[in-house]
Coordinates of C-alpha atoms in Angstrom, one line a residue:
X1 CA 41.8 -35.8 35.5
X2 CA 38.2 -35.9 36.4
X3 CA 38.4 -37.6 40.4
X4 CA 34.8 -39.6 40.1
X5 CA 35.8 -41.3 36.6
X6 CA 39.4 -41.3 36.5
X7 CA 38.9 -40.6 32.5
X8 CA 40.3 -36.8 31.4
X9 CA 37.7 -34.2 31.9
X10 CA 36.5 -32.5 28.2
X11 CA 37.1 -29.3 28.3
X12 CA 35.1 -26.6 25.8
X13 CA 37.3 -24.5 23.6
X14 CA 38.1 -21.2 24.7
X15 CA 37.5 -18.7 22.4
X16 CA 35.0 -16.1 23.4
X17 CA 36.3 -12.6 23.5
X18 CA 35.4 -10.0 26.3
X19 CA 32.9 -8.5 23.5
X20 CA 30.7 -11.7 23.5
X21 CA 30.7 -12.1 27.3
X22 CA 29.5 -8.8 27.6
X23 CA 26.8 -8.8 24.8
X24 CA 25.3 -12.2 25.9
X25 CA 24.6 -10.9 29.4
X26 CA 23.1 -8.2 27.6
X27 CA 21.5 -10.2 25.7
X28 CA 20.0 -12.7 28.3
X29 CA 18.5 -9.6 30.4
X30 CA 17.6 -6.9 27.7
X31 CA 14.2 -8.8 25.5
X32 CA 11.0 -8.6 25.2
X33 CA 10.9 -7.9 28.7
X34 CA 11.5 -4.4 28.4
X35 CA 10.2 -4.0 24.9
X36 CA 6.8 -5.0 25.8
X37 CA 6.2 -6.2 29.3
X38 CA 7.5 -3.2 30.6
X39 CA 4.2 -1.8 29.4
X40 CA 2.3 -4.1 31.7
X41 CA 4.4 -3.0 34.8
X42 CA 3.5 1.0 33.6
X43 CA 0.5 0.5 33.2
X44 CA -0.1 -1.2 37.2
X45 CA 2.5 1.1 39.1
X46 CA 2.4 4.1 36.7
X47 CA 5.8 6.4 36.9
X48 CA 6.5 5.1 40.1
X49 CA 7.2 2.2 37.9
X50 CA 11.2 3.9 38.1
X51 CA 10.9 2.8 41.5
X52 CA 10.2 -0.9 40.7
X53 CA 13.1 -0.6 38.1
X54 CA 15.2 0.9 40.5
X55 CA 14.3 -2.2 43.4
X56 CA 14.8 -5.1 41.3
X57 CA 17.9 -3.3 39.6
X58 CA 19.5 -3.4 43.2
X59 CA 18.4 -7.1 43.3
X60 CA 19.8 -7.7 39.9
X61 CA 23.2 -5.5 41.3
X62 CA 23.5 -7.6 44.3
X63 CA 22.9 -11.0 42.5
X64 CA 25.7 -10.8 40.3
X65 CA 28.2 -9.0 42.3
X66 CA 27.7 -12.5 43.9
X67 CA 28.3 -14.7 41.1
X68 CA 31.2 -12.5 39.7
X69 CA 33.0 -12.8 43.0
X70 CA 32.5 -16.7 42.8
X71 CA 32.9 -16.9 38.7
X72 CA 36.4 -14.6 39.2
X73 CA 37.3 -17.2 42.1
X74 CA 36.8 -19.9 39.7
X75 CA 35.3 -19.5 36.5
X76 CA 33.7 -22.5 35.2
X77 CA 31.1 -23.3 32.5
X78 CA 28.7 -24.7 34.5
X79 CA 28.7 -21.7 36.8
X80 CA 26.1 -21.5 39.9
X81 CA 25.5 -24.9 39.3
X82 CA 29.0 -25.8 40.2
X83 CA 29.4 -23.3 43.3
X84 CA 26.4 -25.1 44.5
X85 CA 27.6 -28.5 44.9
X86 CA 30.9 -27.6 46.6
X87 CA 29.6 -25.3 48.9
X88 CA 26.3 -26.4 49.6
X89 CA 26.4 -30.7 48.3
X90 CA 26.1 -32.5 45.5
X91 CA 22.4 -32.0 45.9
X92 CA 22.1 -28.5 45.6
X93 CA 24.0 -28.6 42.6
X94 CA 22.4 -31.3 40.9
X95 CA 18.8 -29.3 41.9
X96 CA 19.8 -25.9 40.8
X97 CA 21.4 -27.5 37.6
X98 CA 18.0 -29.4 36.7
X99 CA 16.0 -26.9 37.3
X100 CA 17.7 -24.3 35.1
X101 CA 18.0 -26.4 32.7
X102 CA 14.5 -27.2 32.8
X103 CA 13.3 -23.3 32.5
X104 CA 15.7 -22.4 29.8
X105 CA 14.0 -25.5 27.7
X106 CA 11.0 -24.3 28.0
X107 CA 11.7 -20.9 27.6
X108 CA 13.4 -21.5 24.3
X109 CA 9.8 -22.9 23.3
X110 CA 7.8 -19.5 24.4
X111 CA 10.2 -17.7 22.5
X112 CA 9.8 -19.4 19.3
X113 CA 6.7 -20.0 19.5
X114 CA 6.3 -15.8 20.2
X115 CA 8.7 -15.2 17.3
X116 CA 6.6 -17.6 15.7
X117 CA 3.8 -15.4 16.4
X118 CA 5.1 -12.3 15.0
X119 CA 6.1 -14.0 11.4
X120 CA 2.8 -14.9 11.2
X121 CA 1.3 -11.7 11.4
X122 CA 3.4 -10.7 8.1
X123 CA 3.0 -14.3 6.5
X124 CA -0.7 -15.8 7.7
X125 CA -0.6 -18.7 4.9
X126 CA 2.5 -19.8 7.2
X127 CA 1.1 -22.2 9.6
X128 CA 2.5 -20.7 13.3
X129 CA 3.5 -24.5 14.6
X130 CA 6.4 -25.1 11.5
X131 CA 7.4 -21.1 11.9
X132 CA 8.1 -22.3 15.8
X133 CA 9.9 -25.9 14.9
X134 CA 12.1 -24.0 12.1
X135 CA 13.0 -21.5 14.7
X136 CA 14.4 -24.3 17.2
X137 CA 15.7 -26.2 13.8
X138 CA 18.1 -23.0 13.3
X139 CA 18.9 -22.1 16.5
X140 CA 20.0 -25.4 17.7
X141 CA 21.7 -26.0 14.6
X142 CA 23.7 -22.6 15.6
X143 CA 25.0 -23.9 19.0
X144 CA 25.8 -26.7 17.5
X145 CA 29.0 -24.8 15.0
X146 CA 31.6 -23.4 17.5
X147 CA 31.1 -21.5 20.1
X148 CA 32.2 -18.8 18.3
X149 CA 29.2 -19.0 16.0
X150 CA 27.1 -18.6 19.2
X151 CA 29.0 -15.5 20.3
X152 CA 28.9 -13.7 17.6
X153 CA 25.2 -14.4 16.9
X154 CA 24.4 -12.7 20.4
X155 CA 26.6 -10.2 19.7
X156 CA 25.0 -9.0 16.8
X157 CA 21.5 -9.6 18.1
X158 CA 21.9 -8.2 21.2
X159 CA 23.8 -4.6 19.2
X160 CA 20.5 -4.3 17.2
X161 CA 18.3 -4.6 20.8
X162 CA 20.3 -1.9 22.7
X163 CA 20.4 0.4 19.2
X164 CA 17.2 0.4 19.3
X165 CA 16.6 0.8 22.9
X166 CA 18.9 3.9 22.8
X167 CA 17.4 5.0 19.6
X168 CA 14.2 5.4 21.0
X169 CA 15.6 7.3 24.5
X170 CA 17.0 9.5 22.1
X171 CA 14.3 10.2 20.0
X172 CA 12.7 11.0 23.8
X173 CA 15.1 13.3 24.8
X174 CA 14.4 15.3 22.1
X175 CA 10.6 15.4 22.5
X176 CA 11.6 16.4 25.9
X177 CA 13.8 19.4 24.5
X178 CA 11.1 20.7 22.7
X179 CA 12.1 18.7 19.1
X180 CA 8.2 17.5 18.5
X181 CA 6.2 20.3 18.4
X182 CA 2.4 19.1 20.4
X183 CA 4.2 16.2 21.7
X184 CA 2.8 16.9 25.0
X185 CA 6.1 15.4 26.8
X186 CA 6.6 17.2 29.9
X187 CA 8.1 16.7 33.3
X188 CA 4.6 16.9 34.6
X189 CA 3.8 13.3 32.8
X190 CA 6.4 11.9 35.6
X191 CA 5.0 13.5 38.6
X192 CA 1.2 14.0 38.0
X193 CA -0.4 10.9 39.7
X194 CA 2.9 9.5 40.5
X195 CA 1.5 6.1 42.2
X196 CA -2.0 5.8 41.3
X197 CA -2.1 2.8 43.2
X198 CA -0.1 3.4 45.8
X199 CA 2.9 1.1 47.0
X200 CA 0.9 -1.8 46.3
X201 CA 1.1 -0.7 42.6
X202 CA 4.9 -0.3 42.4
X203 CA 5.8 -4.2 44.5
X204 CA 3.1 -5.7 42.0
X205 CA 4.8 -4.8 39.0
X206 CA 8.0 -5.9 40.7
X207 CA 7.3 -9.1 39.4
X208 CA 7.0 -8.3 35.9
X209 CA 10.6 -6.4 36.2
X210 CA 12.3 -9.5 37.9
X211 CA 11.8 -11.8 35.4
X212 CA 12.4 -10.0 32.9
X213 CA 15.9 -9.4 34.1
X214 CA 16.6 -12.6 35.0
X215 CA 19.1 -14.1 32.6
X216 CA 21.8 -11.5 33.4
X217 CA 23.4 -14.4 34.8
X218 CA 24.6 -16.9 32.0
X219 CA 27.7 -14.7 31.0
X220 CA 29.1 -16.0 34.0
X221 CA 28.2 -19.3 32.6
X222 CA 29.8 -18.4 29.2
X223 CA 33.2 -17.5 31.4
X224 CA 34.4 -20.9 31.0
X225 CA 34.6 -20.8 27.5
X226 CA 36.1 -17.4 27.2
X227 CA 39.4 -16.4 26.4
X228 CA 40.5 -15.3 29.6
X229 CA 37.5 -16.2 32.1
X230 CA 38.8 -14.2 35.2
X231 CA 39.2 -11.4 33.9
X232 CA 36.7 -11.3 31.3
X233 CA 33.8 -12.2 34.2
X234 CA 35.1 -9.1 36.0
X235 CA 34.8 -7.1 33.6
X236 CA 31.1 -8.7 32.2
X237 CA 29.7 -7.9 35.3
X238 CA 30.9 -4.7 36.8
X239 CA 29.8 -3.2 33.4
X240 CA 26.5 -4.9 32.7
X241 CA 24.8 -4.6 35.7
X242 CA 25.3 -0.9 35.1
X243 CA 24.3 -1.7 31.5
X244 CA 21.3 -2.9 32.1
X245 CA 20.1 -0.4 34.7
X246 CA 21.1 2.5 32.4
X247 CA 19.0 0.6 29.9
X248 CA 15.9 -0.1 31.8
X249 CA 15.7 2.5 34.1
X250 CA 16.9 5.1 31.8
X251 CA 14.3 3.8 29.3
X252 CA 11.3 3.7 31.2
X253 CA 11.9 7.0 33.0
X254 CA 12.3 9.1 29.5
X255 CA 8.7 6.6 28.3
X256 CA 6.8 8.1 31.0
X257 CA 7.8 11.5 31.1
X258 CA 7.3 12.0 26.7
X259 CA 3.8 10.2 27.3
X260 CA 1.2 10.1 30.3
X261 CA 1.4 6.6 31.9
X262 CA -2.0 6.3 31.9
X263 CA -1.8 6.1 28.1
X264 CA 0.3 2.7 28.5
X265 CA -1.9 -0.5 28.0
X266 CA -0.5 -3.5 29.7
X267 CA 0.6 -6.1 26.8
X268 CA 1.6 -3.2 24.3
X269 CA 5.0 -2.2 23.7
X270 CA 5.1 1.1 25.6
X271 CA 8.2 2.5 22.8
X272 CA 5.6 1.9 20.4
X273 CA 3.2 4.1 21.6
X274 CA 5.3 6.7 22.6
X275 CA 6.9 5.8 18.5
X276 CA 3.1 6.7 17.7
X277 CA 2.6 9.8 19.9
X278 CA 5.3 11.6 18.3
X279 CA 4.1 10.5 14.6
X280 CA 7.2 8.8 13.8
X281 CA 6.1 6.3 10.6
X282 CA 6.1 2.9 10.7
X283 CA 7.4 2.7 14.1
X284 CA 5.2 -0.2 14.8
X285 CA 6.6 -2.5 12.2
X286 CA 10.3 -1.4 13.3
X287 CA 9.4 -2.4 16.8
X288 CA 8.1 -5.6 15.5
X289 CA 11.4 -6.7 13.9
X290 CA 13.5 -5.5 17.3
X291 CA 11.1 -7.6 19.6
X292 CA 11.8 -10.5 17.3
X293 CA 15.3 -10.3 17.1
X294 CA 14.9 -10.1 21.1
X295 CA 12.8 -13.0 21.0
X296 CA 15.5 -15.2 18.8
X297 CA 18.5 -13.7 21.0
X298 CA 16.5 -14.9 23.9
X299 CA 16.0 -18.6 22.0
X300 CA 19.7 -18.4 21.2
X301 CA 20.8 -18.2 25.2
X302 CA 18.0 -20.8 26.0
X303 CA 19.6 -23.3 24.2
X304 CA 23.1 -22.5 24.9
X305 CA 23.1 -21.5 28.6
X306 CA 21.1 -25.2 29.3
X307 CA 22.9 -26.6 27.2
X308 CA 26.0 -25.8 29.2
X309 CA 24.6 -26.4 32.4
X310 CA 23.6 -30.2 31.7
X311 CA 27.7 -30.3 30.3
X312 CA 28.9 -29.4 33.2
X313 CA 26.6 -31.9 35.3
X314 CA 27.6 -34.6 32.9
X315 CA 31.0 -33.7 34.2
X316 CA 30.1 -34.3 37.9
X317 CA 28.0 -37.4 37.1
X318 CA 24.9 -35.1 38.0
X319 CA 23.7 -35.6 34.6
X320 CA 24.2 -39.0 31.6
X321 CA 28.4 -39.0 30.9
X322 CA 26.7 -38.7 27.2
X323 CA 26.2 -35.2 28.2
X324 CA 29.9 -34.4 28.1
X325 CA 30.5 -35.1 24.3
X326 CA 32.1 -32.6 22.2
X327 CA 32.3 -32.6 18.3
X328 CA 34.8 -31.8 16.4
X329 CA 33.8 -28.0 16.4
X330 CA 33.9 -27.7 20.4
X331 CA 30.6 -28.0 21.0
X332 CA 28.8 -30.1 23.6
X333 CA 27.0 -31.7 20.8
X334 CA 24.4 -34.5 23.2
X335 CA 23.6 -31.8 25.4
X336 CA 22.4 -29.3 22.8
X337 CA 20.2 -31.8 21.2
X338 CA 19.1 -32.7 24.1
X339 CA 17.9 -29.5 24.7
X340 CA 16.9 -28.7 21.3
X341 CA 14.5 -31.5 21.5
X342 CA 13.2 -30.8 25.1
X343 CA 12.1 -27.5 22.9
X344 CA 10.5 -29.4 19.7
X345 CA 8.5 -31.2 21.9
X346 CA 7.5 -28.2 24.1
X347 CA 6.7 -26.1 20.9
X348 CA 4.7 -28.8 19.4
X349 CA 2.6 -29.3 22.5
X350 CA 2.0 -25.6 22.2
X351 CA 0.1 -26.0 19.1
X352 CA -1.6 -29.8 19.5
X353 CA -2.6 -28.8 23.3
X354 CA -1.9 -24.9 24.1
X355 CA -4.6 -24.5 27.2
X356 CA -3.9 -28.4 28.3
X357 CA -0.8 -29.2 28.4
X358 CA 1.6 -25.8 27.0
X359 CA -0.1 -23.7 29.7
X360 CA 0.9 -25.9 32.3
X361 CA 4.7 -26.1 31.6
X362 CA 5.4 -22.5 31.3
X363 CA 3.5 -22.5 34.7
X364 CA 6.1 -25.3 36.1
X365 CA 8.9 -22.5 35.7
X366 CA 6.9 -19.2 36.9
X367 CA 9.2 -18.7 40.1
X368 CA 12.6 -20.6 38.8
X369 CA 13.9 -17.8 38.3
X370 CA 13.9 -16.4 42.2
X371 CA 15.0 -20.0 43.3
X372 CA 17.8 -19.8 41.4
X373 CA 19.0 -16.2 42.8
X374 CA 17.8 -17.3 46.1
X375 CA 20.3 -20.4 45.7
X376 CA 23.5 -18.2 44.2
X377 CA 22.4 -16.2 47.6
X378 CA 23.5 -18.7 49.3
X379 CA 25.8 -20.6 47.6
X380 CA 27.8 -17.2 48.5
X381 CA 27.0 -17.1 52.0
X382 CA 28.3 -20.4 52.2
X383 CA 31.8 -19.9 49.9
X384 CA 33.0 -17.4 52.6
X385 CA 32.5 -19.7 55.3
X386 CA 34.0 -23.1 53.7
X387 CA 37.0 -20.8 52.2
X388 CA 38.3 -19.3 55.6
X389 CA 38.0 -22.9 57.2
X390 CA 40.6 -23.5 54.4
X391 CA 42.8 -20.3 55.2
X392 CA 41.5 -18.8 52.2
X393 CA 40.3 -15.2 52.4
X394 CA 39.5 -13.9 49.2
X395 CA 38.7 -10.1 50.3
X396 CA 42.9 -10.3 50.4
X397 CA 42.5 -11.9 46.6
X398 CA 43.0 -8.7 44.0
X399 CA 41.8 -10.4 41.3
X400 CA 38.7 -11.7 42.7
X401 CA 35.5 -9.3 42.2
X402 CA 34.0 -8.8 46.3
X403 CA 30.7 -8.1 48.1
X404 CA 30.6 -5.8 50.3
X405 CA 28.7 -5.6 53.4
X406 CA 28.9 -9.3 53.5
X407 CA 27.2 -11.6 54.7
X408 CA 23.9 -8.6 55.8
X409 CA 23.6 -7.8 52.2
X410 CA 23.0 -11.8 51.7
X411 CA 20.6 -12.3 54.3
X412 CA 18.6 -9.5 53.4
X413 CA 18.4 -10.7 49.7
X414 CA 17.3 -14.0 50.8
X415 CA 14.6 -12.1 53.0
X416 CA 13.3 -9.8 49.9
X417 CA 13.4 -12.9 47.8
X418 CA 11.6 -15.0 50.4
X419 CA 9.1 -12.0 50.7
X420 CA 8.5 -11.6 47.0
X421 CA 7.5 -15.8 46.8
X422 CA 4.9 -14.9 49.3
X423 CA 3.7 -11.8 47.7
X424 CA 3.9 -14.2 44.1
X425 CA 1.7 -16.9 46.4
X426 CA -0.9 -14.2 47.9
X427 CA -1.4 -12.9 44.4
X428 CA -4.5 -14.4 42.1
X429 CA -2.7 -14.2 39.1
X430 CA 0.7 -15.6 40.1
X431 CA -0.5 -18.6 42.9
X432 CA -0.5 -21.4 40.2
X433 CA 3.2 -20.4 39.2
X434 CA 4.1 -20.8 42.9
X435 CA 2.5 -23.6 43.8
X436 CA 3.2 -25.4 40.5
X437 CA 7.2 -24.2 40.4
X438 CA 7.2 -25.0 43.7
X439 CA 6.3 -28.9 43.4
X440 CA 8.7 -29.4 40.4
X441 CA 11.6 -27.7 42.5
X442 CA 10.3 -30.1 45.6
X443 CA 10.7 -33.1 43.4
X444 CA 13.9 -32.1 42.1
X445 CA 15.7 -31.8 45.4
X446 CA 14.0 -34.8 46.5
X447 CA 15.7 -36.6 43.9
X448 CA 18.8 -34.8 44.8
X449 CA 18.7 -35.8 48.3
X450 CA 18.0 -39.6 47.3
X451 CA 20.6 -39.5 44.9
X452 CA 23.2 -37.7 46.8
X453 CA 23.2 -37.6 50.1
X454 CA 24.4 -34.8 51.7
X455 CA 28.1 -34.8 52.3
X456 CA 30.7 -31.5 53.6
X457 CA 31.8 -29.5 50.4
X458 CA 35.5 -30.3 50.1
X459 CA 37.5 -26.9 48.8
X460 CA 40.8 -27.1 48.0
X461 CA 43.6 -23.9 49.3
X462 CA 43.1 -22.6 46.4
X463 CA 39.5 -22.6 46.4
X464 CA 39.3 -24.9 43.2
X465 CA 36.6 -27.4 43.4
X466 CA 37.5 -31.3 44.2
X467 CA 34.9 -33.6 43.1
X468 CA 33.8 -36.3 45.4

């Protein structure tokens, strides 16, 4: 029974298999991130760009080792959303829940509205706007079929991402071996003007390689509907974080030792020109169709991982009750249309007010992303705490994933975290983000506060959330 309503809670079908939960954290953190903005962060740090990888990989690393311990404690679909209102308050947990929601919505519109982009090049009579709307059409019309239907779309969207990833590292190695004959790849790429702008090079590009790993995180939300969520979140993220690391770092570190970094231009896919360097035909236009499938992967977990989060708030009266309705398929039917539209409209306003109004909405989410880790930072800070006042210890649990070195390694992350706002703030190119993803998460927790005033989180000795 649901405690605030007294009505049975709806529960989402559980039928995602450990293959799924693994592919859609892939496929949240592996996009066109790495495809493409990766050149952007080469092209600032040069091969000390490994570096960068290598720094907000251990960010990445320590982030979800926290949310797997607290998603194997309790797996539920609303995830960080839910740990944050019974460790922190109901506040926390309705802010951090609002706010993700709002960045996945708008995400979903940048990403079809980029995928939009790339159709257009191939079909020009296609007007961009209606390529954009029919992606959202599709996609939401996806999450709306089971869950199922979701998983296996990110499966197979997130397969033909890392196949080409490790398709092109291949096609490096060889170069490296001496395969391509006046390639010009050589160890000597990687250490010849290793920083060429020194370590203010490498932390400037570190905000090009956070976000585009951030999204690692919704397979813990996708736990809840798994199969066996405990286990299957253990497993998700002791192997993805590794995943993903091998991935980016691996990638990035074979791009600049085939080709000189200094041949890298920021907005162009660095694979693409290392594709070229080598002669390999029509590597562009392959390239083209792997960044799109990124981009629709990337709308695909928009919708669903928001989608899931307002559910779950729906559940704790964070969110309209209307939120929690499934359909007959098992899907939380309101709260993907919901979500769905908050992207029509979005896209839309891309095309009848791009520089107005679009410009200003994607700049509304700029440093989401690092609130959100900085709140799962302490939401686990906090569980430790709250569970030994209950007699629970869950270092003593053996199915419960740990951090170590608790609670330094927390307090340093929210340090680095705090440190990289400011260094976001100081930055021409990144203040209006702060400032205006600032005010927005202001206003939310306002409203959280107001609406919810800040009571003790009550645990039960099991660790199992009671709802107030």
């Amino acid at each position: 029974m649901d405690t605030l309503s007294g009505e049975p809670v709806k529960e989402l079908r559980k039928v995602l298999a450990p293959r799924h939960l693994a592919m859609i954290a892939m496929g949240g953190a592996i996009g066109a991130g790495l495809l493409v903005g990766s050149g952007t962060a080469i092209a600032v740090a040069g091969p000390a760009v490994i570096i960068t990888y290598l720094l907000a990989g251990t960010v990445l690393f320590a982030v979800m080792r926290m949310l797997g311990e607290l998603s194997s404690l309790s797996p539920d679909t609303g995830s960080f959303a839910v740990y944050a209102r019974t460790y922190i308050g109901r506040w926390a947990g309705f802010s951090v829940g609002w706010l993700y929601w709002w960045f996945w919505a708008v995400t979903a519109a940048i990403e079809a509205t980029a995928a939009a982009v790339i159709i257009n090049s191939w079909l020009p009579a296609l007007p961009q706007w209606l390529t954009a709307l029919g992606f959202m059409v599709v996609f939401t019309g996806i999450n709306l079929l089971t869950v199922r239907s979701y998983g296996e779309a990110e499966f197979w969207f997130s397969s033909i991402k890392i196949a080409a990833i490790a398709a092109v590292m291949v096609v490096g190695l060889i170069a490296l071996a001496g395969g391509f004959s006046g390639s010009g790849a050589s160890l000597d790429n990687l250490t010849n003007d290793f920083a060429p702008n020194g370590a203010a090079g490498i932390f400037t590009a570190l905000l090009a390689v956070i976000f585009s790993m951030f999204g690692a995180e919704i397979a813990t939300i996708a736990a809840g509907e798994s199969t066996n969520p405990r286990e299957a979140v253990v497993k998700a993220v002791n192997s993805v974080v590794f995943r993903i690391l091998l991935f980016y770092v691996g990638a990035v570190a074979i791009v600049v030792t085939v080709i000189p970094a200094s041949s890298v231009i920021a907005g162009v896919s660095p694979f693409v020109t290392l594709l070229e360097r080598l002669h390999i035909p029509y590597a562009s236009v392959v390239l083209n169709v792997v960044v799109l499938t990124a981009l629709l992967s990337c709308l695909n977990a928009s919708i669903y991982s928001s989608s899931r989060i307002v559910f779950a708030m729906g559940q704790g009266q964070d969110a309209p009750p209307t939120f929690t309705r499934i359909s007959s398929t098992g899907a939380p039917w309101v709260a993907v249309l919901v979500t769905g539209a908050a992207g029509f409209v979005v896209s839309l306003l891309n095309y009848l007010m791009p520089q107005q109004v679009f410009s200003f909405l994607v700049n509304t989410t700029g440093a989401t992303g690092i609130f959100v880790w900085l709140i799962i930072t302490v939401t686990h800070l906090r569980s430790r705490r709250v569970l030994l006042a209950q007699g629970v210890d869950v270092t003593q649990r053996t199915d419960v994933l740990t951090v170590k070195f608790y609670p330094w390694i927390n307090w340093l992350l929210v340090v680095a975290l705090g440190a990289l706002l400011v260094f976001m703030g100081a930055t021409q190119a990144h203040r209006q983000e702060v400032l205006l993803s600032s005010a927005v998460a202001l206003m939310v927790v306002t409203v959280g506060l107001v609406r919810n005033k800040p009571t003790p989180p009550v645990v039960g000795s099991t660790g199992a959330r009671q709802r107030r």
